[in-house]
mmCIF file with all atom_site columns, C-alpha atoms in Angstrom:
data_model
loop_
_atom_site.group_PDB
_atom_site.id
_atom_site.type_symbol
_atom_site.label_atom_id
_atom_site.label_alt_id
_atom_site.label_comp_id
_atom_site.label_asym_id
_atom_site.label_entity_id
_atom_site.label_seq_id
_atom_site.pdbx_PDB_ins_code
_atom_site.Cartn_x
_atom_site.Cartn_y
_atom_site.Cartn_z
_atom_site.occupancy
_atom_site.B_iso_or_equiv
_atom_site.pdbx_formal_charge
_atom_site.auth_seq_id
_atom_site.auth_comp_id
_atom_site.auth_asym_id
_atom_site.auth_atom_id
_atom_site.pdbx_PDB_model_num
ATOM 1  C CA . UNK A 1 1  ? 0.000   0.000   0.000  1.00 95.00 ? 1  UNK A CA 1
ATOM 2  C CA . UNK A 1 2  ? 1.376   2.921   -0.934 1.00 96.00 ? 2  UNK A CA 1
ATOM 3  C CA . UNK A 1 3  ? 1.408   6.113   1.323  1.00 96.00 ? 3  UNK A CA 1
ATOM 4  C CA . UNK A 1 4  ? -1.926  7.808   -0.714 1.00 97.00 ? 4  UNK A CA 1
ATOM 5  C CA . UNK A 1 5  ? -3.458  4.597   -0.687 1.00 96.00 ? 5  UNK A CA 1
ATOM 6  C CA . UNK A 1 6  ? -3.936  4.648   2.630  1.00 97.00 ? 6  UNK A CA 1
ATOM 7  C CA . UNK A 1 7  ? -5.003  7.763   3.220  1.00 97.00 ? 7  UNK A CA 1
ATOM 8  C CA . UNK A 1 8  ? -7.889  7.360   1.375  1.00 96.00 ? 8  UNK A CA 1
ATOM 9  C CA . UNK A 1 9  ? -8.714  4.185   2.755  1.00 96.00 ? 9  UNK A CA 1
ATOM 10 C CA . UNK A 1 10 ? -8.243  5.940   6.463  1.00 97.00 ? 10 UNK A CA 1
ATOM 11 C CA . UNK A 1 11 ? -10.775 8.854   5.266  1.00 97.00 ? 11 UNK A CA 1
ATOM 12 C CA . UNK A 1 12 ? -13.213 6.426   4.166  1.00 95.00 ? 12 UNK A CA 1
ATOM 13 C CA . UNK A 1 13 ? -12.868 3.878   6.662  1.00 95.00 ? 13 UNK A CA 1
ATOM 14 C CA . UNK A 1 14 ? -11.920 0.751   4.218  1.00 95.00 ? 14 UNK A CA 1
ATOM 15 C CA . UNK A 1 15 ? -11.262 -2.514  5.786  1.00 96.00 ? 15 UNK A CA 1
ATOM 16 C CA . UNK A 1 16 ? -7.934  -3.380  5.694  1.00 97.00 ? 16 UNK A CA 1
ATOM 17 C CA . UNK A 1 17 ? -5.754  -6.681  4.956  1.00 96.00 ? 17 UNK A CA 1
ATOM 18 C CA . UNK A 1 18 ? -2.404  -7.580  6.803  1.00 96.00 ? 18 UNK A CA 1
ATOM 19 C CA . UNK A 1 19 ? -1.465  -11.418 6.703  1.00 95.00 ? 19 UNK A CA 1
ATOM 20 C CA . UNK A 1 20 ? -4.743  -12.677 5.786  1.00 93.00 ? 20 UNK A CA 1
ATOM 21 C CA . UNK A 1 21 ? -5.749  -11.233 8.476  1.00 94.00 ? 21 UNK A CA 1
ATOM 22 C CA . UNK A 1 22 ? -8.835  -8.262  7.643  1.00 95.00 ? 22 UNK A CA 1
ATOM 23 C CA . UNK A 1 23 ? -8.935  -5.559  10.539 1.00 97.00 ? 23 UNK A CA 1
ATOM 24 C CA . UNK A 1 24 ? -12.125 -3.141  10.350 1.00 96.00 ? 24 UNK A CA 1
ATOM 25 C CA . UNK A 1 25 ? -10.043 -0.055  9.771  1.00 97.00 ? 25 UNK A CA 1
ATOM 26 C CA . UNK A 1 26 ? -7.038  2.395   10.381 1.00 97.00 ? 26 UNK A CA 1
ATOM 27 C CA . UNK A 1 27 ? -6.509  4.115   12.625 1.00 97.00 ? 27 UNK A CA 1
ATOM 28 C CA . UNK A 1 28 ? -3.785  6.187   12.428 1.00 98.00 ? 28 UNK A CA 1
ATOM 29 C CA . UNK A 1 29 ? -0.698  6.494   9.784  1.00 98.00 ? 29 UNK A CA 1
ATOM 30 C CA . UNK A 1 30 ? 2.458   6.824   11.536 1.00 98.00 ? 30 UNK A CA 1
ATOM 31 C CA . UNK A 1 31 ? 5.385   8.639   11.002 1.00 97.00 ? 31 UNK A CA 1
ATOM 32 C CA . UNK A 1 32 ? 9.287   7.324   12.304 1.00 96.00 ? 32 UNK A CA 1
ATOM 33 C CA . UNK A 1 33 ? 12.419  8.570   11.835 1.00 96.00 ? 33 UNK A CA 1
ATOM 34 C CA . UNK A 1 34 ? 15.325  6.916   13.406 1.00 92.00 ? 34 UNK A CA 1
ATOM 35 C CA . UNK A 1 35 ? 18.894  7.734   12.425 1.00 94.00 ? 35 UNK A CA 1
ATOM 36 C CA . UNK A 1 36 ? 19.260  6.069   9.553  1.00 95.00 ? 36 UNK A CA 1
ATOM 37 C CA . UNK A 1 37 ? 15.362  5.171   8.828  1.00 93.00 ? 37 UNK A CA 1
ATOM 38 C CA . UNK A 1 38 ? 12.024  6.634   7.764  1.00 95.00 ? 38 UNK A CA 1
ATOM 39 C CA . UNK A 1 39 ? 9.292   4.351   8.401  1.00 96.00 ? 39 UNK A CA 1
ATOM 40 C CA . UNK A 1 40 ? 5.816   4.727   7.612  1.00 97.00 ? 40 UNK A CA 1
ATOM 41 C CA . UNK A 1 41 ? 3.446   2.244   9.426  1.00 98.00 ? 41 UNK A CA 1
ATOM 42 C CA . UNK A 1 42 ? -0.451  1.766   10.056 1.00 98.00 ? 42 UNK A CA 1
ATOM 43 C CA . UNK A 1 43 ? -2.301  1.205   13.038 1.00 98.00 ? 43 UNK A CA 1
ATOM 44 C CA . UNK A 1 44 ? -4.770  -1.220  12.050 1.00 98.00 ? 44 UNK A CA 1
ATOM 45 C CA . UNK A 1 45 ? -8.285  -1.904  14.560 1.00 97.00 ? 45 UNK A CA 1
ATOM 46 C CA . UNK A 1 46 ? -9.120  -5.249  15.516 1.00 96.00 ? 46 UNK A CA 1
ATOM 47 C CA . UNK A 1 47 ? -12.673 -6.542  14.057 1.00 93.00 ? 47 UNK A CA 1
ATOM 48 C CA . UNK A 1 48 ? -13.478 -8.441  17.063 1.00 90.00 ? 48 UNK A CA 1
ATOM 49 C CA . UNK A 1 49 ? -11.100 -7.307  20.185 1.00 87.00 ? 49 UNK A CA 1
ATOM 50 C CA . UNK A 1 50 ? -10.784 -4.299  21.221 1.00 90.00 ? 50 UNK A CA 1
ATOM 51 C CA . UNK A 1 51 ? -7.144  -4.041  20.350 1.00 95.00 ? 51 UNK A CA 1
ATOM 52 C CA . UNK A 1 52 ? -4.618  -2.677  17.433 1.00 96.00 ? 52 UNK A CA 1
ATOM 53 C CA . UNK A 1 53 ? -2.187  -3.848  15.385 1.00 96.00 ? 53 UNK A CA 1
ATOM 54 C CA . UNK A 1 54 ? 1.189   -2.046  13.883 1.00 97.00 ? 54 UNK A CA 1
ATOM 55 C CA . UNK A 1 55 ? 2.612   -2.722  10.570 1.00 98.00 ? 55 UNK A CA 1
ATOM 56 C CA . UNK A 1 56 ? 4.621   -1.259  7.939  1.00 97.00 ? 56 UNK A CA 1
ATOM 57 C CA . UNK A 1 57 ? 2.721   0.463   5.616  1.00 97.00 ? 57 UNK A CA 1
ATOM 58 C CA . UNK A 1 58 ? 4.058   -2.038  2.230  1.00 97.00 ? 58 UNK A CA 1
ATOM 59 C CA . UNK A 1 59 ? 2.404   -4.550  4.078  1.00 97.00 ? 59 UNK A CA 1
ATOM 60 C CA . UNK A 1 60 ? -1.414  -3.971  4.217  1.00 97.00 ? 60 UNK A CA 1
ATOM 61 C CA . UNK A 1 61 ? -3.365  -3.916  1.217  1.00 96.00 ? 61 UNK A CA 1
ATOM 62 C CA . UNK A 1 62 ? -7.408  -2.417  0.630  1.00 95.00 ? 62 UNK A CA 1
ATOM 63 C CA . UNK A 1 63 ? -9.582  -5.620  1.504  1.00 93.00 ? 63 UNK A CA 1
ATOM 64 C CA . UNK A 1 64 ? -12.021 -6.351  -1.152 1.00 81.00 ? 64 UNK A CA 1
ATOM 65 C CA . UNK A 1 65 ? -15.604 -5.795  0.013  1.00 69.00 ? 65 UNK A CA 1
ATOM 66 C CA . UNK A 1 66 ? -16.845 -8.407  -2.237 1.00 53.00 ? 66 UNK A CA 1
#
């Protein structure tokens, strides 16, 4: 997923895939910078648990709603 990619899908609430895994939505983007690194990741909301998940952005992709 590309950076504009997900910021559409966070605006219109899009479900989200990670692993196999489909999470109801983002929640936030998230910006990083380390020394050395910039690192963009996504903070994905559970479907069932009340709980989040953090990944790096290239790994999430748009769920299909099909």
């Amino acid at each position: 997923m590309t950076y504009q990619e997900a910021k559409q899908a966070m605006k219109s609430r899009c479900k989200v895939k990670l692993k196999g895994i489909v999470y109801k939505h983002i929640n936030a983007i998230i910006f990083r910078k380390t020394e050395n690194l910039e690192i963009i990741q996504l903070e994905l909301q559970d479907m069932q648990a009340d709980s989040v998940s953090i990944c790096r952005i290239e790994q999430a992709e748009v769920a299909d709603e099909t």
